[in-house]
PDB file of C-alpha atoms in Angstrom:
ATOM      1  CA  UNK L   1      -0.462-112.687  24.846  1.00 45.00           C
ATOM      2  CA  UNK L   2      -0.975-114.846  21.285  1.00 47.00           C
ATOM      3  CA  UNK L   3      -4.456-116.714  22.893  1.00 48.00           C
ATOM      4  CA  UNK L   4      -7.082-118.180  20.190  1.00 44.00           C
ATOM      5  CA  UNK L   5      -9.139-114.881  21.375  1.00 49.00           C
ATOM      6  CA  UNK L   6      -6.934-112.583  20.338  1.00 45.00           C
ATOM      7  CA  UNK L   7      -6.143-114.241  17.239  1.00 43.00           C
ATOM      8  CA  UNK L   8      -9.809-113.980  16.643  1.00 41.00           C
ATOM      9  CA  UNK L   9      -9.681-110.495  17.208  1.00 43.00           C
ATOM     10  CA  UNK L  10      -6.739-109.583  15.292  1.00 40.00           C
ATOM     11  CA  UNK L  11      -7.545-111.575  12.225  1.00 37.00           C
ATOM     12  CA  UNK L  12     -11.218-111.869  11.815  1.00 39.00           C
ATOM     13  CA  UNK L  13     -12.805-109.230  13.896  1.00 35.00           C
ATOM     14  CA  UNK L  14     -11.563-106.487  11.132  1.00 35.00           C
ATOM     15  CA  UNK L  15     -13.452-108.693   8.625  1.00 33.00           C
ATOM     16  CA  UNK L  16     -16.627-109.043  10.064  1.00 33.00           C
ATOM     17  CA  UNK L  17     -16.372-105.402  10.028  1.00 34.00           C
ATOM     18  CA  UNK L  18     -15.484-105.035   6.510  1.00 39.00           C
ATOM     19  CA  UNK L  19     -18.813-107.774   5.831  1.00 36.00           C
ATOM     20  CA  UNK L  20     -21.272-105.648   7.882  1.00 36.00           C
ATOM     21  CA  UNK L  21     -20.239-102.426   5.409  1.00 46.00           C
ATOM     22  CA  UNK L  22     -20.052-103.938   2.241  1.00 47.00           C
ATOM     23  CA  UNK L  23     -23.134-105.072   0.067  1.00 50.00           C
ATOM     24  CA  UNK L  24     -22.560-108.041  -1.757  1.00 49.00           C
ATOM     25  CA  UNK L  25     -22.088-108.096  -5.301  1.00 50.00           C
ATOM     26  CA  UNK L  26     -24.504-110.731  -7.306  1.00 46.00           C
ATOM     27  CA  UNK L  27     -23.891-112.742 -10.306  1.00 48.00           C
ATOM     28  CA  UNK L  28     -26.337-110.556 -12.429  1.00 55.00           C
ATOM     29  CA  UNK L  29     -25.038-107.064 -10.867  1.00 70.00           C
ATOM     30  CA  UNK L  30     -22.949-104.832 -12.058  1.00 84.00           C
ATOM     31  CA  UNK L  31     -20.184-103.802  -9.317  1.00 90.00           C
ATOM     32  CA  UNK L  32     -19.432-100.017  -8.477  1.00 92.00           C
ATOM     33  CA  UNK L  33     -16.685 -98.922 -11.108  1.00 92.00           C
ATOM     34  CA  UNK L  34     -13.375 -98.604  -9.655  1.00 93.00           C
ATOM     35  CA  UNK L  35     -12.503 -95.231 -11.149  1.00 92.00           C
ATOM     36  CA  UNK L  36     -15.503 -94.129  -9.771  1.00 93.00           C
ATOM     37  CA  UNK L  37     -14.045 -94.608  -6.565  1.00 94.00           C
ATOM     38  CA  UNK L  38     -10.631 -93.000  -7.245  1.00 93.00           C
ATOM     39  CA  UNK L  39     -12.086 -89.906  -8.536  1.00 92.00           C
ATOM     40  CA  UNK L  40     -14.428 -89.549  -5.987  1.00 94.00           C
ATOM     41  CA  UNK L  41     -11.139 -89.905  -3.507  1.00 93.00           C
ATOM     42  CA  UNK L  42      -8.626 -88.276  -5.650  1.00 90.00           C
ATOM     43  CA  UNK L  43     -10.948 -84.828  -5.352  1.00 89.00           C
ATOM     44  CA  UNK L  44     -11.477 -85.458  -1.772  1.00 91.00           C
ATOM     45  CA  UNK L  45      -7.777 -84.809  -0.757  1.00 87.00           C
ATOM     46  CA  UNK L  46      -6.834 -82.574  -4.296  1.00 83.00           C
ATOM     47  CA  UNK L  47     -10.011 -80.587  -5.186  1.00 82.00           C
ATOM     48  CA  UNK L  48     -12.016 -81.030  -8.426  1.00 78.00           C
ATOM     49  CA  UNK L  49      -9.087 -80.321 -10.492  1.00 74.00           C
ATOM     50  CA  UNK L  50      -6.426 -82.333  -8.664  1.00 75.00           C
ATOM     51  CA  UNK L  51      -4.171 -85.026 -10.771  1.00 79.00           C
ATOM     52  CA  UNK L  52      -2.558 -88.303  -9.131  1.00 85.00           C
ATOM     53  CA  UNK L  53      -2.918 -91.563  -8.038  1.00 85.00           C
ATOM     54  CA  UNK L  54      -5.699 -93.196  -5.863  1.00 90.00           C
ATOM     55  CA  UNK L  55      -4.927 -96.859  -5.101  1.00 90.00           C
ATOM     56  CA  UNK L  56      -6.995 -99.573  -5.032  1.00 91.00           C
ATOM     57  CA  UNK L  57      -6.992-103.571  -5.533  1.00 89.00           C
ATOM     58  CA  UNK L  58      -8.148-104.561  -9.094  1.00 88.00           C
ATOM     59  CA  UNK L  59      -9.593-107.071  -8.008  1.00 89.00           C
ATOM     60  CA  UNK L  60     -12.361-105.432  -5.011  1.00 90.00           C
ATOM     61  CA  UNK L  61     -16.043-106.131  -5.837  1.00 91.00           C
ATOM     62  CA  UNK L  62     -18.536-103.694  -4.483  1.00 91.00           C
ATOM     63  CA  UNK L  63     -22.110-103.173  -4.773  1.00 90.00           C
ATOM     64  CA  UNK L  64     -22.567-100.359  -7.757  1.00 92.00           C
ATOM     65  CA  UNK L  65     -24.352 -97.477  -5.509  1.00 93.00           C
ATOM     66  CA  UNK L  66     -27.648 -96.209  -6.436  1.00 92.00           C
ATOM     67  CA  UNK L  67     -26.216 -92.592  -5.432  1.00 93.00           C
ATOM     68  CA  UNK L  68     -23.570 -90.244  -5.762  1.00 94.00           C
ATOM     69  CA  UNK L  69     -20.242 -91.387  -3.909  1.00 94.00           C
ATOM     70  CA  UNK L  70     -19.354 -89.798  -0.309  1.00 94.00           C
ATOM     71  CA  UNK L  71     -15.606 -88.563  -0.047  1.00 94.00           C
ATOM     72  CA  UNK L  72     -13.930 -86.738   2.779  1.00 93.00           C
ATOM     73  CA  UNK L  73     -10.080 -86.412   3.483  1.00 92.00           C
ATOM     74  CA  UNK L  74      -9.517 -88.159   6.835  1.00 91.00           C
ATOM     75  CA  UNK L  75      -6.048 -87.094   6.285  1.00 88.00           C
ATOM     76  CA  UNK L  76      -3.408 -85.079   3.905  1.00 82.00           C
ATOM     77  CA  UNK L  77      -3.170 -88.554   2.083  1.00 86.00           C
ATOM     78  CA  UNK L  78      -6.058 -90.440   3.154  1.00 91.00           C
ATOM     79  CA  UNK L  79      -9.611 -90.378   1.712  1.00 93.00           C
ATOM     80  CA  UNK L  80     -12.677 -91.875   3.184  1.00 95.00           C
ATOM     81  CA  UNK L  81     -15.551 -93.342   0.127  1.00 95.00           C
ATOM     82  CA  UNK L  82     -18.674 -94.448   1.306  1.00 94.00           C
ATOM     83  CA  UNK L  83     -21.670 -95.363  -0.009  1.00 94.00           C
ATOM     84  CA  UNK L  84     -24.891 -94.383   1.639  1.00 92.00           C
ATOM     85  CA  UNK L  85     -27.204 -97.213   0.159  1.00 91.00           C
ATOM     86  CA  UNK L  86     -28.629 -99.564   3.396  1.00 88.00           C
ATOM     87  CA  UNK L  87     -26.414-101.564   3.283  1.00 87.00           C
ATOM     88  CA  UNK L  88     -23.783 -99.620   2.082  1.00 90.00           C
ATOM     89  CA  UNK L  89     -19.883 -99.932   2.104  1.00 93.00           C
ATOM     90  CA  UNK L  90     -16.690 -97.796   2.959  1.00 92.00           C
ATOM     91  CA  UNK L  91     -13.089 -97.613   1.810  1.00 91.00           C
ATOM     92  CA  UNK L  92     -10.347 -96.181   2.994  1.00 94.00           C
ATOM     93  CA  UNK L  93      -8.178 -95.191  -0.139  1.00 93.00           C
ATOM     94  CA  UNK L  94      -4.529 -93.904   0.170  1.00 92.00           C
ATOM     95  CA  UNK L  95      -3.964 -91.085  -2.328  1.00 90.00           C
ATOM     96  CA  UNK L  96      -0.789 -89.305  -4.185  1.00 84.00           C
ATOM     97  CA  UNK L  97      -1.148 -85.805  -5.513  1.00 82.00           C
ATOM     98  CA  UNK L  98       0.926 -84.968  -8.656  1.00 80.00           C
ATOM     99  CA  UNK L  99       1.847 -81.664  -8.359  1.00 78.00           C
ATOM    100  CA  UNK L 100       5.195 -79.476  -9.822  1.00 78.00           C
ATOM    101  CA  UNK L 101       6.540 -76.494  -8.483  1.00 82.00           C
ATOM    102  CA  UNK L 102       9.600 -74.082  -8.811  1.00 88.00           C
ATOM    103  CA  UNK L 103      11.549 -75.738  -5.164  1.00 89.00           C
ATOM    104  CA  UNK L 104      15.027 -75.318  -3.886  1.00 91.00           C
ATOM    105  CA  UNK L 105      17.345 -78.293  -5.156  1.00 92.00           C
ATOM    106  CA  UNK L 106      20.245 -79.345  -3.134  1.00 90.00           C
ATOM    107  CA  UNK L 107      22.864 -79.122  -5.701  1.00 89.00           C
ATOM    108  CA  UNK L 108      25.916 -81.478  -3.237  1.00 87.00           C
ATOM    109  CA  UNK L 109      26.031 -82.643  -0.062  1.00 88.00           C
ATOM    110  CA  UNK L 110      25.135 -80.699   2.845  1.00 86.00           C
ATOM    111  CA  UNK L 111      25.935 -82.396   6.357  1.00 85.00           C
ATOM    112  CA  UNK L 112      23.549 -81.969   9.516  1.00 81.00           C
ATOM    113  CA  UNK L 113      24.234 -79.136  11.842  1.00 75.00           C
ATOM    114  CA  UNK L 114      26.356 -76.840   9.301  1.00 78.00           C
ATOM    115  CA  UNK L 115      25.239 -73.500   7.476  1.00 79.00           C
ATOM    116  CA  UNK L 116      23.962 -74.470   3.892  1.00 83.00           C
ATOM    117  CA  UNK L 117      26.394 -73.341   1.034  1.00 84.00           C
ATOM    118  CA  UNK L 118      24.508 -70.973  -1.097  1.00 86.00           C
ATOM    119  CA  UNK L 119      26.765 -72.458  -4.112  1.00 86.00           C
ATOM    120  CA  UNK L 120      24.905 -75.843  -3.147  1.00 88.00           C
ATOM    121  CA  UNK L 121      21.235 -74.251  -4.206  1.00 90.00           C
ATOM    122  CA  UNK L 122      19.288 -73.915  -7.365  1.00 90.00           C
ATOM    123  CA  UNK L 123      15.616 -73.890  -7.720  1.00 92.00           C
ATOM    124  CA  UNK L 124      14.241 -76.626 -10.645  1.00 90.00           C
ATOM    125  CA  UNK L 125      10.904 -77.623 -11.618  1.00 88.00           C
ATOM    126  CA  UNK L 126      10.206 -80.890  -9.518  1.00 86.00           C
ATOM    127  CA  UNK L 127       7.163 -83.120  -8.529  1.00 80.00           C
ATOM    128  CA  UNK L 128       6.327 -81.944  -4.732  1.00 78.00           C
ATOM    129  CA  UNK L 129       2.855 -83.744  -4.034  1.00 71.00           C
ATOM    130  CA  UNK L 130       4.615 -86.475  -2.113  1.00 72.00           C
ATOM    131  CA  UNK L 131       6.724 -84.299   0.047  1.00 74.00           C
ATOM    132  CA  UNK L 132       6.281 -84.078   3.779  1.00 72.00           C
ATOM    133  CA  UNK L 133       6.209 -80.287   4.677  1.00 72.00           C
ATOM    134  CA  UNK L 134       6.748 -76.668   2.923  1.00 82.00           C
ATOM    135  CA  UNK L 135       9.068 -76.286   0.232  1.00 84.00           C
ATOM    136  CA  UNK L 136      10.859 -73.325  -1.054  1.00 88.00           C
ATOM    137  CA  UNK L 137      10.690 -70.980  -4.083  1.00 88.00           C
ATOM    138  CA  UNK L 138      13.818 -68.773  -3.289  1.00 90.00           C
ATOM    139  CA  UNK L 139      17.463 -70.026  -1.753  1.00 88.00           C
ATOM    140  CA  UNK L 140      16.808 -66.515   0.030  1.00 87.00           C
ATOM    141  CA  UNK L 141      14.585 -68.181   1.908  1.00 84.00           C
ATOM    142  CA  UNK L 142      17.134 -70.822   3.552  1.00 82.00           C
ATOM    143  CA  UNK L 143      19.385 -67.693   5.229  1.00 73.00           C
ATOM    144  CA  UNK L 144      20.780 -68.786   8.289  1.00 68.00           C
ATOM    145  CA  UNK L 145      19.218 -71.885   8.428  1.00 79.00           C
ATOM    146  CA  UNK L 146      20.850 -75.228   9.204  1.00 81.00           C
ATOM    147  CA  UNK L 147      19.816 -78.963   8.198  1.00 84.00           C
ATOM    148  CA  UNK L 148      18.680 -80.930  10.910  1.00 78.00           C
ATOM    149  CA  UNK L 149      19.976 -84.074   9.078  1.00 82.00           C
ATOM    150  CA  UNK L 150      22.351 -84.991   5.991  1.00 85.00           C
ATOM    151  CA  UNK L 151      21.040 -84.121   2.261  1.00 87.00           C
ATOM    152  CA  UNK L 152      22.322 -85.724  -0.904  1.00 88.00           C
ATOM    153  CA  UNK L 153      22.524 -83.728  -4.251  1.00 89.00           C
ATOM    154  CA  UNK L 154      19.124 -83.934  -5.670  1.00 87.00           C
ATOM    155  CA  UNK L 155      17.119 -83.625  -2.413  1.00 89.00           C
ATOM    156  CA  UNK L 156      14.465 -80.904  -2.265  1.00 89.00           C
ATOM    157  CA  UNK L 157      14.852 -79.083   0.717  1.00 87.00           C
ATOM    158  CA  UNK L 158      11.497 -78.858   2.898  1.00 86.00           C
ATOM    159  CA  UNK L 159      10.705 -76.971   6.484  1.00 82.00           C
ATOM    160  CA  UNK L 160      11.471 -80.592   7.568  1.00 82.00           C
ATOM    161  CA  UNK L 161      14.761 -80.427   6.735  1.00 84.00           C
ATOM    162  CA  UNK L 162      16.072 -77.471   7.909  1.00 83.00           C
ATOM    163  CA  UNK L 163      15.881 -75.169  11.451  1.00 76.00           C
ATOM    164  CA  UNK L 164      16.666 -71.911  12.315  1.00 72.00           C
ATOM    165  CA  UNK L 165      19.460 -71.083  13.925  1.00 72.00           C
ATOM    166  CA  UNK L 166      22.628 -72.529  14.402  1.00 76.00           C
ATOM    167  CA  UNK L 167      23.498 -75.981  16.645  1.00 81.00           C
ATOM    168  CA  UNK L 168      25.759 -75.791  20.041  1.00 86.00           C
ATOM    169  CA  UNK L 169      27.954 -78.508  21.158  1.00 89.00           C
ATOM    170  CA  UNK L 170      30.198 -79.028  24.187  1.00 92.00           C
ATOM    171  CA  UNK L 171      32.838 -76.313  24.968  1.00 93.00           C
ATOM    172  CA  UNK L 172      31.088 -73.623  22.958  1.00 93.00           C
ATOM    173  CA  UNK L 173      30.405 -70.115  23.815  1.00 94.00           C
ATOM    174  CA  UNK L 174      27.451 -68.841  24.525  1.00 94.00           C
ATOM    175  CA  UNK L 175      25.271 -66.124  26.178  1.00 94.00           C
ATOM    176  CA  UNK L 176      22.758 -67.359  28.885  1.00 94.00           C
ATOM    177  CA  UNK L 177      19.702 -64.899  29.004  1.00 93.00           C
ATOM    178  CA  UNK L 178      17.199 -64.309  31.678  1.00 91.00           C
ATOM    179  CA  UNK L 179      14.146 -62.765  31.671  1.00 85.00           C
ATOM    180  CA  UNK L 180      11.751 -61.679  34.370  1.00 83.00           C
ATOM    181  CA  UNK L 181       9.173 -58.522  35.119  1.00 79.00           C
ATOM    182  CA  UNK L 182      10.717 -56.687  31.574  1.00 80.00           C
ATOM    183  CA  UNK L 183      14.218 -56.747  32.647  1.00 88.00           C
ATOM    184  CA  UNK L 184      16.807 -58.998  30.754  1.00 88.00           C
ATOM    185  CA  UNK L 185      20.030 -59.726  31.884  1.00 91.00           C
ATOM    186  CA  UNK L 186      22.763 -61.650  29.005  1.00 93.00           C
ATOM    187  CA  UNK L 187      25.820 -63.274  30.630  1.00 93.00           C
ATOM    188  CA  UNK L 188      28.656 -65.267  29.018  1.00 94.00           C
ATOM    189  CA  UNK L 189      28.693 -69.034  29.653  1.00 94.00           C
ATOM    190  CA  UNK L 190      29.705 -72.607  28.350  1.00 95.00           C
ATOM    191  CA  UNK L 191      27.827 -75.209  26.507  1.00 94.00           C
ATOM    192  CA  UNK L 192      28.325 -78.734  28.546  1.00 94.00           C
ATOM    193  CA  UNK L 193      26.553 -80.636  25.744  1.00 92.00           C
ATOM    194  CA  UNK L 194      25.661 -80.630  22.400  1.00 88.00           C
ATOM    195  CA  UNK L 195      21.847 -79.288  21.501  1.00 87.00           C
ATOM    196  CA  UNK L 196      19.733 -77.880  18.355  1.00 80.00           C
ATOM    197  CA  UNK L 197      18.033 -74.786  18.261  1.00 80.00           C
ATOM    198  CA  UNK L 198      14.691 -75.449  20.725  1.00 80.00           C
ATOM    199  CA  UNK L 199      16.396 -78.106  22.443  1.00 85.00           C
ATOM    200  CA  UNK L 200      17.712 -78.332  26.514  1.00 90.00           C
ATOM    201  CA  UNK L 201      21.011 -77.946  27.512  1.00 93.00           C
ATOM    202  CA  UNK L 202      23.302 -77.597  30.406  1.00 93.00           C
ATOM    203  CA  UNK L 203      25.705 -74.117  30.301  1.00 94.00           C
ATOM    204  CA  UNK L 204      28.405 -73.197  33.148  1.00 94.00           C
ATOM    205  CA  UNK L 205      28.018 -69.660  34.043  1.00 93.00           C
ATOM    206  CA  UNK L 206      31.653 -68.350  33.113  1.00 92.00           C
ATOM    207  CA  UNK L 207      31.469 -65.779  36.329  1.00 89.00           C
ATOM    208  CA  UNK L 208      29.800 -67.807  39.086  1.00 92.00           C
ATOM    209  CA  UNK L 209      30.475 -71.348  37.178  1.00 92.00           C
ATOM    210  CA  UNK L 210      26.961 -72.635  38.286  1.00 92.00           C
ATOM    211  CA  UNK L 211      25.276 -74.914  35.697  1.00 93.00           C
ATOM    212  CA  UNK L 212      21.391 -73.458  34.419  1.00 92.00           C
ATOM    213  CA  UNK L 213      19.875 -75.401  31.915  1.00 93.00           C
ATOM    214  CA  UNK L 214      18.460 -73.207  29.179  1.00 92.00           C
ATOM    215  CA  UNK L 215      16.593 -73.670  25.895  1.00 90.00           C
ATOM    216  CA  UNK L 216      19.016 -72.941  22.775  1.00 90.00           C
ATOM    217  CA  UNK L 217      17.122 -70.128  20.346  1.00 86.00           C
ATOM    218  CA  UNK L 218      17.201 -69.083  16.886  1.00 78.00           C
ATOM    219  CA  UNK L 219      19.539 -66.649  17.951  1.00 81.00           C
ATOM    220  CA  UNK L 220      22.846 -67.511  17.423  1.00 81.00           C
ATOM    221  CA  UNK L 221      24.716 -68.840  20.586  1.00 88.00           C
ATOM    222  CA  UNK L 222      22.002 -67.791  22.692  1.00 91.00           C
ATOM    223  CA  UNK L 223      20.281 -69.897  25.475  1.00 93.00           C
ATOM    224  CA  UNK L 224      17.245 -68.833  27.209  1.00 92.00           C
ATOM    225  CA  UNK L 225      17.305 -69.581  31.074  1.00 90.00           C
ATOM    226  CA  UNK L 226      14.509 -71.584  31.587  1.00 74.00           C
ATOM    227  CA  UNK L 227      12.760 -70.774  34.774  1.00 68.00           C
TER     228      UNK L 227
END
């Protein structure tokens, strides 16, 4: 509910917290340098040799610090600076890596739920440090895997992208496996719905024509019975 109280809350609440960190900056003070800042968090997420981009507002103020800046990676893009003076201050300050590697390029269109084209690969030299998730060196790599969404030509393929195995949907074949004390038992049955690989779905047993739901696997066509 939008009350005065929680308009309070929601608006100056996170600044009186800022105000209780952060020593103020006087007329006849120097403030802390702002690239001392981004280093600090720039090495925090990269290591002492790491190249990229630490963001900040030009125009933040903060007490210079009478010691050496505190910096720990509160995530894979997020760095935590604090100063340890009484009072002190601390920033959180979002972070880019610039970093190349050899990847695999989508060279054309690949849709969702098909086998990649070989012909569609190359590997080029590309800036990764933003991705989300592992790349790949070697189109070898991407055997038998399938996109789990579209991919335009230029895209570099990450484990995001791409799963094992290859999708079901309604009216395909498959094998429904069971497994229980060491024995397995494979029997031929019916997708009812469409699923990716790890995913639920209903199968009609093509002997007995009850429906088990299983758990589609990396193995083609094949649904685990889940028990």
């Amino acid at each position: 509910m939008d009350t005065p109280r929680a308009r309070f809350r929601s608006v100056c609440l996170p600044a009186m917290l800022v105000l209780a960190w952060a020593s103020p900056v006087f007329a006849d003070s120097a403030p802390q340098p702002l690239d001392a800042i981004r280093a600090a968090a720039l090495q925090a997420i990269g290591g002492p040799e790491a190249a990229g981009e630490a963001r900040l507002d030009s125009r933040l103020r903060l007490a210079a610090c009478s010691q050496p800046l505190e910096a720990v990676a509160t995530s894979p893009r997020i760095a935590q600076v604090r100063c340890g003076d009484a009072p002190g201050w601390r920033l959180y300050v979002p972070v880019t890596l610039r970093r190349e590697a050899d990847v695999v390029v989508v060279t054309g269109p690949v849709r969702a739920g098909e086998p990649i084209d070989p012909s569609k690969l190359s590997v080029q030299r590309r800036e990764v440090g933003h991705l989300d998730g592992a790349v790949f060196s070697d189109p070898a790599e991407l055997a038998g895997r399938i996109p789990a969404r579209g991919l335009g030509a230029g895209s570099v393929l990450t484990g995001n992208d791409v799963q094992a195995g290859q999708p079901v949907k309604r009216g395909d074949p498959v094998v429904l496996v069971s497994r229980a004390g060491g024995v397995e038992v494979r029997v031929p049955g019916v997708a009812l719905g469409s699923a990716r690989v790890g995913e639920r779905v209903a199968v009609q047993n093509s002997g007995s024509n009850k429906v088990i739901r299983g758990r589609l696997t990396p193995e083609s066509g094949v649904v685990e019975v889940v028990l």
